[in-house]
Tab-separated table of C-alpha atoms and ligand atoms in Angstrom:
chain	number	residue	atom	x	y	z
R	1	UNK	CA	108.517	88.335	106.859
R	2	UNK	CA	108.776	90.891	103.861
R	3	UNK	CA	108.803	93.979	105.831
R	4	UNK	CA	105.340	95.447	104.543
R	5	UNK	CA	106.853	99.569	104.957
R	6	UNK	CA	109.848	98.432	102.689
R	7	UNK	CA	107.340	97.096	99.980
R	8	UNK	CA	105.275	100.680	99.869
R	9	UNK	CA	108.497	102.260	100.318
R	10	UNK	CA	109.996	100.585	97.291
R	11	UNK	CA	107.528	100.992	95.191
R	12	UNK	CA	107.636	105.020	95.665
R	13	UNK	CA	104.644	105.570	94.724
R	14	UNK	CA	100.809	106.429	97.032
R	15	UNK	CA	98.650	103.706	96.197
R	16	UNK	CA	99.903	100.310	96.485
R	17	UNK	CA	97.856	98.046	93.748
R	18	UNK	CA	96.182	94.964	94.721
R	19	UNK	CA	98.647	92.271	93.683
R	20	UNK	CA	101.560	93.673	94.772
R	21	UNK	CA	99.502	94.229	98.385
R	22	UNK	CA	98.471	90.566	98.487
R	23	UNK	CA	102.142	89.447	97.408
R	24	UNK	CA	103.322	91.336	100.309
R	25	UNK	CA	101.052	89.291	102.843
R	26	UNK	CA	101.552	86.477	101.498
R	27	UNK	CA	105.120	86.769	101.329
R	28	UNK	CA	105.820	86.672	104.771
R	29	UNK	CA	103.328	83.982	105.960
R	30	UNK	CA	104.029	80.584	107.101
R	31	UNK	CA	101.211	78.119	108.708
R	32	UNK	CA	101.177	77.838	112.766
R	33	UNK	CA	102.686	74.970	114.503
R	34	UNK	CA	100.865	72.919	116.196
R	35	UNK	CA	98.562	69.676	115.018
R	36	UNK	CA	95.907	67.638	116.436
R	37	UNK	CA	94.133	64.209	116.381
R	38	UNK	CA	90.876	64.911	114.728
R	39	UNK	CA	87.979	62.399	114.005
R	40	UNK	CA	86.418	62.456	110.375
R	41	UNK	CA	83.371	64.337	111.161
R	42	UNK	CA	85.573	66.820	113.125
R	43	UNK	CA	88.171	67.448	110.481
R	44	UNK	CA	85.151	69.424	108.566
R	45	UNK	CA	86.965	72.829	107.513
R	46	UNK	CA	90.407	71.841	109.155
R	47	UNK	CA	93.655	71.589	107.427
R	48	UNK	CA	95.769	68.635	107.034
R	49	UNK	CA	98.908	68.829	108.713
R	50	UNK	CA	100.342	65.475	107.207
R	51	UNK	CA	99.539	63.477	103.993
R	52	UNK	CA	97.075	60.766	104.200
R	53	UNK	CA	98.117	57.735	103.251
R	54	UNK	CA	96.181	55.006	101.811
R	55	UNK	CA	96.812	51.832	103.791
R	56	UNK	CA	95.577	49.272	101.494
R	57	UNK	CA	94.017	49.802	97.620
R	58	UNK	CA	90.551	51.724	97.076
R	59	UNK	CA	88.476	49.610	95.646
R	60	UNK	CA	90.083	46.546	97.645
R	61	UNK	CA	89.074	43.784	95.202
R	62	UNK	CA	88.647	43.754	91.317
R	63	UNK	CA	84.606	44.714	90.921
R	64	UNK	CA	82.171	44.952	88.366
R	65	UNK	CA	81.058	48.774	87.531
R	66	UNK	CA	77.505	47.262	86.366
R	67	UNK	CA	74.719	44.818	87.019
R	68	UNK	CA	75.414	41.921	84.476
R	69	UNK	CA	76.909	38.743	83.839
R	70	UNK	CA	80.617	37.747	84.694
R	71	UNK	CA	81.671	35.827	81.706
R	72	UNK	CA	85.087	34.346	80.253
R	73	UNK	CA	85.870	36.868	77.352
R	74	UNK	CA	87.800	33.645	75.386
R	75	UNK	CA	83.878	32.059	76.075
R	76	UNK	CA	82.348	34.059	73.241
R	77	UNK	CA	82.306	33.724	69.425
R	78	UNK	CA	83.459	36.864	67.545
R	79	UNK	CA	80.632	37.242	65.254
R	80	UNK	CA	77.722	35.934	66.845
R	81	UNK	CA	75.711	34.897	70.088
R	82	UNK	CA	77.032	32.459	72.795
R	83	UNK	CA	74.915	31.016	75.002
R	84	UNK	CA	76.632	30.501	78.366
R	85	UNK	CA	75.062	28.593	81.669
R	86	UNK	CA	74.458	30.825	84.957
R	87	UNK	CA	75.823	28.776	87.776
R	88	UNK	CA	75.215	31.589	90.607
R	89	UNK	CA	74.767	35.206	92.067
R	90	UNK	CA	77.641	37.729	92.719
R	91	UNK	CA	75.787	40.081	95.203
R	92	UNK	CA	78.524	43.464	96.921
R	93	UNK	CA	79.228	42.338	99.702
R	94	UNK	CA	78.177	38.238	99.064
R	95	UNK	CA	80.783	37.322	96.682
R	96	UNK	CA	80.411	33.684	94.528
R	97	UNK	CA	82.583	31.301	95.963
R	98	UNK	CA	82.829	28.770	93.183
R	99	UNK	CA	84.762	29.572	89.754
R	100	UNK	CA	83.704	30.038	86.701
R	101	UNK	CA	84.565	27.112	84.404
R	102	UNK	CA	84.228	27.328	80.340
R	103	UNK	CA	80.570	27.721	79.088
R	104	UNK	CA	79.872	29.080	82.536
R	105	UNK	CA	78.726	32.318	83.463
R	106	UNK	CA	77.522	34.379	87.069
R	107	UNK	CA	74.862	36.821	87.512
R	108	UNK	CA	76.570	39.885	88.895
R	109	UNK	CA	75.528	43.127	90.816
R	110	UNK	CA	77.250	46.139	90.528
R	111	UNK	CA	80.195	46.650	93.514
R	112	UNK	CA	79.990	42.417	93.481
R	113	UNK	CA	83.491	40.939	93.845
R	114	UNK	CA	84.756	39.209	90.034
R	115	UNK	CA	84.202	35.499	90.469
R	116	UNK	CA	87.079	33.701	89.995
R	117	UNK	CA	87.493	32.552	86.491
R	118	UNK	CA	85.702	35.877	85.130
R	119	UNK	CA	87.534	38.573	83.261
R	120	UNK	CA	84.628	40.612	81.740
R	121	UNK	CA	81.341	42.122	82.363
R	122	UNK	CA	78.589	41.564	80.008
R	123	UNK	CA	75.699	43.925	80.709
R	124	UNK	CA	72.683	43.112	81.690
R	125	UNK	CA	70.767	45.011	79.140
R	126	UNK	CA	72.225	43.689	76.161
R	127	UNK	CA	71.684	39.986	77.317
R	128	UNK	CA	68.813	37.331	76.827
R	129	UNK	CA	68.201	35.305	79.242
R	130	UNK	CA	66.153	32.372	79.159
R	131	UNK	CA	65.942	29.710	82.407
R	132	UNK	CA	69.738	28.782	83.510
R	133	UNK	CA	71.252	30.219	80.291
R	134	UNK	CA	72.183	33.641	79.269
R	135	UNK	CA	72.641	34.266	75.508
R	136	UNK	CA	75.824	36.925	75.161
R	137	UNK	CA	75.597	39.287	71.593
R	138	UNK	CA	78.939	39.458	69.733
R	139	UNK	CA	81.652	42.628	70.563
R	140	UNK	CA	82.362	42.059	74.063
R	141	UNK	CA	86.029	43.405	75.277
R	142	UNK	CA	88.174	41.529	77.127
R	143	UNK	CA	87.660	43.174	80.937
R	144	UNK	CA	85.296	45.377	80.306
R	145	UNK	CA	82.864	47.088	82.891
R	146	UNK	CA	85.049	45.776	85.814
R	147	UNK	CA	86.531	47.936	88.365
R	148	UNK	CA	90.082	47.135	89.367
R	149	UNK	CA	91.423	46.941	92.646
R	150	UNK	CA	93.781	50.182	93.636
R	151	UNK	CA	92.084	51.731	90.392
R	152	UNK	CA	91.025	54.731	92.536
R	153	UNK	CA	94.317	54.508	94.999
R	154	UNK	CA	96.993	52.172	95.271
R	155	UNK	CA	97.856	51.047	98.512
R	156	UNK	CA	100.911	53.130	99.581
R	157	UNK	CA	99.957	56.298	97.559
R	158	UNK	CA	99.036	59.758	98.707
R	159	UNK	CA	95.432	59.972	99.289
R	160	UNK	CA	95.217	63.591	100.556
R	161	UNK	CA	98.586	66.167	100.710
R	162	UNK	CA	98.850	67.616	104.179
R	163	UNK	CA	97.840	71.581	103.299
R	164	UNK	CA	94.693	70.094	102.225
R	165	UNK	CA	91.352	71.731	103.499
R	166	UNK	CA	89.139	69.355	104.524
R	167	UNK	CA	85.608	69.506	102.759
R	168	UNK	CA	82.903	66.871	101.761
R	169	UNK	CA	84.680	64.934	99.600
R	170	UNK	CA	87.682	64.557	102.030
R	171	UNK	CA	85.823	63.441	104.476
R	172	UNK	CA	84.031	60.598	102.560
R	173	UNK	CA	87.668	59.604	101.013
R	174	UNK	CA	89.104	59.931	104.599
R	175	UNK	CA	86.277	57.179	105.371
R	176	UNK	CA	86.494	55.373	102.333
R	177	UNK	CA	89.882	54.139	103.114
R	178	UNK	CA	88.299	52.766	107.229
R	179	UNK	CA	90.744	55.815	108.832
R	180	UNK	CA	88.703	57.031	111.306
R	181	UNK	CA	91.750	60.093	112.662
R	182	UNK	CA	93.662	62.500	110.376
R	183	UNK	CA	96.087	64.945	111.800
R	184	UNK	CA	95.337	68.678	111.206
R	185	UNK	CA	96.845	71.712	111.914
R	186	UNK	CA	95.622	73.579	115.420
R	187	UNK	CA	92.852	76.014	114.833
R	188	UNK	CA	94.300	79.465	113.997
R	189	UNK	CA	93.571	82.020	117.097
R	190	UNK	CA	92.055	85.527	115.798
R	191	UNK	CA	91.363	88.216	117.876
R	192	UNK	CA	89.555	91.016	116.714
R	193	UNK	CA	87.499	94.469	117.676
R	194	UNK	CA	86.113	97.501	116.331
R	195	UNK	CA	87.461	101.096	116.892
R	196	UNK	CA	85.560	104.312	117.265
R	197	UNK	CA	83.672	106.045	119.918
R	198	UNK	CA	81.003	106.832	117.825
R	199	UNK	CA	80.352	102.600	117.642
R	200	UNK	CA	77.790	101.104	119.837
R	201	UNK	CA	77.165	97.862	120.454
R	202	UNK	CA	74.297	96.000	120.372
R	203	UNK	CA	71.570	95.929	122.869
R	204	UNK	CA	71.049	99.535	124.453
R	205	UNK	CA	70.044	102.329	122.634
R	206	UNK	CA	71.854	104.377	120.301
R	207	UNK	CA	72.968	107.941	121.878
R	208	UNK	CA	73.675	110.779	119.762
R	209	UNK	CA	75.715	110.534	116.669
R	210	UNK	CA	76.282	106.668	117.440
R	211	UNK	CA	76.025	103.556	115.118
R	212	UNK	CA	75.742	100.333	116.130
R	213	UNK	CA	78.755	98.392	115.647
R	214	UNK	CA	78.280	95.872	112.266
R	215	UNK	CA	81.989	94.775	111.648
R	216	UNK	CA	81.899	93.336	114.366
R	217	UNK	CA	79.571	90.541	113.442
R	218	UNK	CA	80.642	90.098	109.683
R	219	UNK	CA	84.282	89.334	110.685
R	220	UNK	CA	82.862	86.941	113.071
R	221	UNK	CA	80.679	85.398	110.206
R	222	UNK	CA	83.349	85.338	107.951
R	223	UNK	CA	86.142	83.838	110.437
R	224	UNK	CA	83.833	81.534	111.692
R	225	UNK	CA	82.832	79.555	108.395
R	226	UNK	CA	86.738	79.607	108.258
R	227	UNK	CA	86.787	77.624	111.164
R	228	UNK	CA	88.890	80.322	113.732
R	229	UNK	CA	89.414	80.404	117.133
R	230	UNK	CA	87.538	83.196	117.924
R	231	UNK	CA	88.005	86.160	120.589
R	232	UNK	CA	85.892	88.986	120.188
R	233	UNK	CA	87.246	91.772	122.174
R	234	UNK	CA	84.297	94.203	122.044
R	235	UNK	CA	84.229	97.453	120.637
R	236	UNK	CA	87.607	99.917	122.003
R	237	UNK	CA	87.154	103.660	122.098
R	238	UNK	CA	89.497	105.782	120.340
R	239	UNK	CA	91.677	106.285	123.722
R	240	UNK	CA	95.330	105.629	123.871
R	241	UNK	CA	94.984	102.923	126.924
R	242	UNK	CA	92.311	101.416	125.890
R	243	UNK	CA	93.799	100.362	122.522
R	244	UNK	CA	97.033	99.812	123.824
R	245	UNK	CA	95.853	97.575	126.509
R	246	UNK	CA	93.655	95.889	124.092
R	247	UNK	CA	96.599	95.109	121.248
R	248	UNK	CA	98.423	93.980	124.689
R	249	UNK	CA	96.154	91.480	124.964
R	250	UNK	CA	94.983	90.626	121.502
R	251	UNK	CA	99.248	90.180	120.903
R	252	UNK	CA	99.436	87.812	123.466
R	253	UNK	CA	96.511	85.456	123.074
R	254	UNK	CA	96.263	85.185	119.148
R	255	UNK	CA	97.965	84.548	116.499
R	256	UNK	CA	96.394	87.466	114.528
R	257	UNK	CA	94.590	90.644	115.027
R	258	UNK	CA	91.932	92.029	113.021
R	259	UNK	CA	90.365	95.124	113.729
R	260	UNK	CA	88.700	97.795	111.841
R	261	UNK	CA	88.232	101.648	111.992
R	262	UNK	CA	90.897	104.221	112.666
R	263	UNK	CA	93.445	103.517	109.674
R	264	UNK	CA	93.193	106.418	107.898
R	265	UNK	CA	94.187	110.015	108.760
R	266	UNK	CA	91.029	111.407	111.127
R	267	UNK	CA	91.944	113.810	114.167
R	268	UNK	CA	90.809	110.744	116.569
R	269	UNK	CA	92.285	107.866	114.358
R	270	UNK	CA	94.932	107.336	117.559
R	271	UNK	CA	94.623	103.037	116.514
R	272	UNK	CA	97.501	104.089	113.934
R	273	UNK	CA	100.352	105.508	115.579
R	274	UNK	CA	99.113	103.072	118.443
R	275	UNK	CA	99.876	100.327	115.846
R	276	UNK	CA	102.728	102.221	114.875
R	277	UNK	CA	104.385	101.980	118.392
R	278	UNK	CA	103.617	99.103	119.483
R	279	UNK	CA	104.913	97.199	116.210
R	280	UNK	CA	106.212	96.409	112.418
R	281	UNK	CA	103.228	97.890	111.097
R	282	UNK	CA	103.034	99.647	107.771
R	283	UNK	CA	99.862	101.921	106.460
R	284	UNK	CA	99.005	101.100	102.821
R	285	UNK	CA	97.163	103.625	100.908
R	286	UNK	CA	95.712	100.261	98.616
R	287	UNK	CA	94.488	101.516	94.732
R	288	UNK	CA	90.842	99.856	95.944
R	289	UNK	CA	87.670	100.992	96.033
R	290	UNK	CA	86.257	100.047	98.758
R	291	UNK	CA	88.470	99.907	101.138
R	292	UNK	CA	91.396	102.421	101.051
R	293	UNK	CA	93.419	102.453	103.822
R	294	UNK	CA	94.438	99.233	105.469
R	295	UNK	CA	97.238	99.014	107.953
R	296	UNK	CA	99.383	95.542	107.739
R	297	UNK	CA	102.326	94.030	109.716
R	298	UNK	CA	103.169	92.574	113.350
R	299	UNK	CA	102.037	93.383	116.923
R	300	UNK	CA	104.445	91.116	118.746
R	301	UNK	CA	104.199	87.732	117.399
R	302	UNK	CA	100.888	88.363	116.003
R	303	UNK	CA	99.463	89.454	112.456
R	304	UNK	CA	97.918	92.585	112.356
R	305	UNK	CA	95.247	93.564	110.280
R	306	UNK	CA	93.860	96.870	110.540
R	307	UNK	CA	90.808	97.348	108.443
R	308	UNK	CA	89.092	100.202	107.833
R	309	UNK	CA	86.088	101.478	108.984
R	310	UNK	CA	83.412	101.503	106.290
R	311	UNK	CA	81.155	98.340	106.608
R	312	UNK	CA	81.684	96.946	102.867
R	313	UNK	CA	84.956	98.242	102.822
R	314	UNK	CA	86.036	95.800	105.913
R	315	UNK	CA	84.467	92.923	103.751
R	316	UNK	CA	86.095	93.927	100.996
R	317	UNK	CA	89.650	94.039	102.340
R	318	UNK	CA	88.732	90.830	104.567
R	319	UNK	CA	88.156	88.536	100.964
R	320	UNK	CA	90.407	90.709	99.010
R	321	UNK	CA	93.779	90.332	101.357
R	322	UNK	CA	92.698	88.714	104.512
R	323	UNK	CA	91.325	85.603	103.887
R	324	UNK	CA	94.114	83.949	102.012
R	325	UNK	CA	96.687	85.088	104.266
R	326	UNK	CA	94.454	83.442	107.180
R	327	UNK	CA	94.404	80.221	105.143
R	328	UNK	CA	97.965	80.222	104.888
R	329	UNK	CA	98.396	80.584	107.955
R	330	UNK	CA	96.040	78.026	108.552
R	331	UNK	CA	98.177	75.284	106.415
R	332	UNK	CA	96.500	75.390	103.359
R	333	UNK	CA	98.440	74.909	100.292
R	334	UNK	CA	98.240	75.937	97.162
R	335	UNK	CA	95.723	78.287	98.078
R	336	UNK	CA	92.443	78.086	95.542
R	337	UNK	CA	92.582	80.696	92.725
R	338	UNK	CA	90.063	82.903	93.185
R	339	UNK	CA	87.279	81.951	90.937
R	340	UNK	CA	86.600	84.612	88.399
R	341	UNK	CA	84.083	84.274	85.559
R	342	UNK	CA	82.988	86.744	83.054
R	343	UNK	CA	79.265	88.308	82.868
R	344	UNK	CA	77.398	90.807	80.619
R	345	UNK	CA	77.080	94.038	82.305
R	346	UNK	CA	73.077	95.513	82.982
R	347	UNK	CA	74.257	98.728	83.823
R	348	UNK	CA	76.684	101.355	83.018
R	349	UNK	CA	79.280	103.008	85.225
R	350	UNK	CA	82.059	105.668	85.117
R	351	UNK	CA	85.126	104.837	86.652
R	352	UNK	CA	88.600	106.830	87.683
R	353	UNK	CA	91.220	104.378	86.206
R	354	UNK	CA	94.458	103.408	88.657
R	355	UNK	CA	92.476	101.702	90.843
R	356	UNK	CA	90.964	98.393	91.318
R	357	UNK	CA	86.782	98.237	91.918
R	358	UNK	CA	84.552	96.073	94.217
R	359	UNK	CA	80.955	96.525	93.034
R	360	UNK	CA	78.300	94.521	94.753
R	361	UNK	CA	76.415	92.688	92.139
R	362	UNK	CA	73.578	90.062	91.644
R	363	UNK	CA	73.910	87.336	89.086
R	364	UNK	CA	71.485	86.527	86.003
R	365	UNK	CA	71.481	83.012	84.071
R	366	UNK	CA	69.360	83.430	80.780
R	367	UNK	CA	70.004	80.081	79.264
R	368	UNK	CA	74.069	79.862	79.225
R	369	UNK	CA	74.045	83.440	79.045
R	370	UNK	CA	75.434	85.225	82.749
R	371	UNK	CA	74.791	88.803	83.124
R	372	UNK	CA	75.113	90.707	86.170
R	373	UNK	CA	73.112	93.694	88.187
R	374	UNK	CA	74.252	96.226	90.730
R	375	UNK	CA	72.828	95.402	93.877
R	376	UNK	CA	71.455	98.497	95.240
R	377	UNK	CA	73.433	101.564	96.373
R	378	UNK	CA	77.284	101.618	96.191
R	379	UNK	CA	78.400	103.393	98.733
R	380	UNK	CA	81.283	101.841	100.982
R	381	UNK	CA	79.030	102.415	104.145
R	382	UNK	CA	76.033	100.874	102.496
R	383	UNK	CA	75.964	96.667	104.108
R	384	UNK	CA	72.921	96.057	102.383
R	385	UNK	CA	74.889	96.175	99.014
R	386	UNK	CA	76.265	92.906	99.971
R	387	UNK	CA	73.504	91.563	101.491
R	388	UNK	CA	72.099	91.424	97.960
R	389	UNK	CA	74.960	91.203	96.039
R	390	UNK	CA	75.959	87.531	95.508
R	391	UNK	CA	79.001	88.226	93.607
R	392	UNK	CA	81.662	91.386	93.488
R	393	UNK	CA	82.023	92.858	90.276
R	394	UNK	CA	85.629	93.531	89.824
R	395	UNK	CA	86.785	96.353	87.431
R	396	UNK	CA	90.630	96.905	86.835
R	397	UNK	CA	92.585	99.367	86.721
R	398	UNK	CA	92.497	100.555	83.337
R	399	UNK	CA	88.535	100.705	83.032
R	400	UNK	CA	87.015	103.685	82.716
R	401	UNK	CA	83.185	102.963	81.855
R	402	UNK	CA	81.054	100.264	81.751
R	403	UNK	CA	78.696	100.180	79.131
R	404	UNK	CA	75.406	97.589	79.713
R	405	UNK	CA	76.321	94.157	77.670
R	406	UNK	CA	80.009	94.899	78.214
R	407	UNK	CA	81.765	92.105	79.616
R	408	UNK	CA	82.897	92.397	82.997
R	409	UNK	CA	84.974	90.144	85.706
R	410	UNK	CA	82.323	88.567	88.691
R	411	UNK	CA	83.866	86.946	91.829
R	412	UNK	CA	80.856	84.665	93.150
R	413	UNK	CA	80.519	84.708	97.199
R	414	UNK	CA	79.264	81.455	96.913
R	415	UNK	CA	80.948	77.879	95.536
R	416	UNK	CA	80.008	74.155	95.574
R	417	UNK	CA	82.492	73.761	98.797
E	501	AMP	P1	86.997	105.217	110.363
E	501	AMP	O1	87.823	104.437	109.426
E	501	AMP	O2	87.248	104.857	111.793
E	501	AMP	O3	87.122	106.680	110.124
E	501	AMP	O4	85.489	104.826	110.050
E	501	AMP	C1	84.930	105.062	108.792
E	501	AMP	C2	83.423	104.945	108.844
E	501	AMP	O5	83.027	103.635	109.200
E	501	AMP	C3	82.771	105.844	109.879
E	501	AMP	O6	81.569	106.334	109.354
E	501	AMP	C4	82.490	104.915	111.026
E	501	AMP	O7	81.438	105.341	111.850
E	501	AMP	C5	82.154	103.638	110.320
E	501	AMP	N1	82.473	102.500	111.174
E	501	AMP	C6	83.668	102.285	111.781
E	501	AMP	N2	83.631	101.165	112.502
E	501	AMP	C7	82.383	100.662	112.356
E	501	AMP	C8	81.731	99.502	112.871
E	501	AMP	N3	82.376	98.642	113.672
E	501	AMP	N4	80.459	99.254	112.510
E	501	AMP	C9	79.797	100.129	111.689
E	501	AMP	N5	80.362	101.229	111.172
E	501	AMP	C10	81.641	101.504	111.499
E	502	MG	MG1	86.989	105.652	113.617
């Protein structure tokens, strides 16, 4: 892997922007080994670890795409009506056996099999019937309105690419093509915990100067819609055993870490020279806001990454960096671009410039016009920001102010998929 403390070395400088940061994780990264049998229904969220191939061609038989009449196309006059005979019913799935001799025509359902003898699809809407004959208007196309066999995927082809994640529509193309198994890529192993000995966890009271421990539970929310292997370790105090016993452990059983407090420079932040002993791990000073100091490297075979402390801020970093680098390592390839749309400020803002911003915002649609709000109070402690929010608001670097009806970047938290 790039070695993380050569990148922030290299680039000589404090802040390491948010690119060059997510280059550097991604650099390294390649998915586990290790793949699985998994039914359809099970390979919901999982990654392909080979291509599927389609064994025979999707749609199997030439169709018609409407409810109609399968016709001869050299049947019909050019210029005006033809009257043709109905001589039976095309149902999907209860095909016409006869053929369709001249002057002849079948009544046809959408999905039916093409009688033989029938090239074209007249629609039923544009027809007259009257008893056994069907009167055809002029300005049909040869082979229109039918659906041909291996139009959707040849037999042979590449359905799905192994790296692909598994949603909806996979599924239902998985089962469209009668495979009832795909192979996918073992579920990747995260451990994680929470530093501090000011963090309680949930279910006694709080003493003195505690909080009760949130991270905790959004990294599990957030790993666990991404379909991890979980192992919650608890919260750690800042003591030198505890953590080191705890990365021990975490090392061993995962294939990355993820924890969050004790990254940046407090009198009891012992996690980072812990990290620092125990492996390749480098401290980036990251030109965010939220979300500062992150640590990045390896503990052993393991992925480390050490989050900081700040509620948002761990959310933050965990879309910003982490989640790609966890789908990588999951198998997925090419990873998704993150979607980005613009939006019409509704409020105004100063900003220090050299950094990148993570606002918590709440989308408006007036009409086809998107604008976007702050969602309550922006401070990098303050969860219920993103309990509102429902998209970040992303300044760059180079912005200084935000004026309201200036256009600004919006990452949505929520797609389609
Ligand atoms: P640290 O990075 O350890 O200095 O923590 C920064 C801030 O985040 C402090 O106010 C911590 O109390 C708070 N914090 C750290 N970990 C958690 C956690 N797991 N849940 C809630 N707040 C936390
Ligand atoms: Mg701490």
């Amino acid at each position: 892997m790039t070695q993380p403390s050569a990148v922030a070395t290299e680039l000589g400088r404090n802040f390491l922007a948010v690119a060059e940061a997510r280059a550097a994780i991604l650099d390294g990264l390649s998915p586990v080994s290790g793949w699985e049998r998994a039914a359809v229904r099970a390979a919901l969220g999982r990654v392909l670890s080979a291509d599927v191939i389609a064994p025979y061609n999707v749609p199997a038989h030439d169709n018609s795409a409407m409810d109609g009449y399968a016709v001869r196309a050299t049947d019909l006059a050019a210029d005006t009506e033809t009257a043709v005979a109905v001589v039976g019913t095309a149902f999907a799935g209860r095909p016409f056996s006869g053929i369709v001799g001249a002057g002849q025509a079948v009544r046809i359902m959408t999905g039916a099999s093409i009688p033989a003898g029938a090239d074209t699809i007249v629609v039923q809407e544009v027809t007259r019937r009257e008893g056994e004959r069907v009167f055809v208007p002029p300005g049909q196309k040869k082979g229109q309105n039918l659906r041909r066999a291996g139009e959707d995927l040849a037999e042979g082809s590449v359905a799905l690419a192994a790296g692909t994640r598994c949603g909806p529509a996979e599924l239902g193309l998985i089962a469209s093509l009668g495979i009832a198994e795909v192979s996918v890529h073992r579920p990747l192993r995260v451990a994680f915990f929470s530093t501090g000995d000011e963090i309680a966890s949930i279910g006694r009271p709080l003493g003195p100067g505690e909080v009760y421990d949130s991270n905790r539970y959004t990294l599990f929310g957030a790993l666990a819609r991404l379909g991890c292997e979980l192992l919650d370790m608890g919260v750690v105090p800042d003591r030198p055993e505890a953590l080191e016993a705890a990365f021990r452990e975490a090392s061993e059983a995962a294939d990355v870490i993820i924890t969050s407090g004790g990254v940046s420079v407090g009198e009891a932040d012992f996690i980072r020279d812990m990290m620092a002993r125990m492996g390749e791990v480098a401290f980036w000073k990251l030109a965010i806001k939220p979300g500062r100091p992150m640590a990045f490297g390896r503990i052993g075979k393991a992925v480390l990454f050490g989050l900081p402390g700040n509620p948002v801020a761990v959310m933050v970093t965990f879309y910003q960096f982490v989640q790609d680098a966890l789908l990588t390592l999951m198998g997925v390839s090419p990873l998704p671009p993150a979607a980005h749309f613009s939006a019409g400020a509704r409020f105004s803002l100063r900003k220090q410039p050299g950094r990148v911003e993570y606002l918590r915002g709440r989308l408006q649609r007036d009409g086809s016009t998107l604008s976007v709000a702050l969602a309550g109070a922006q401070g990098s402690g303050v969860l219920r920001s993103m309990a509102e929010a429902d998209c970040f608001v992303v300044l760059g670097e180079d912005c200084t102010q935000v004026q309201p009806g200036d256009t600004v970047y919006v990452q949505p938290f929520h797609g389609l998929l």
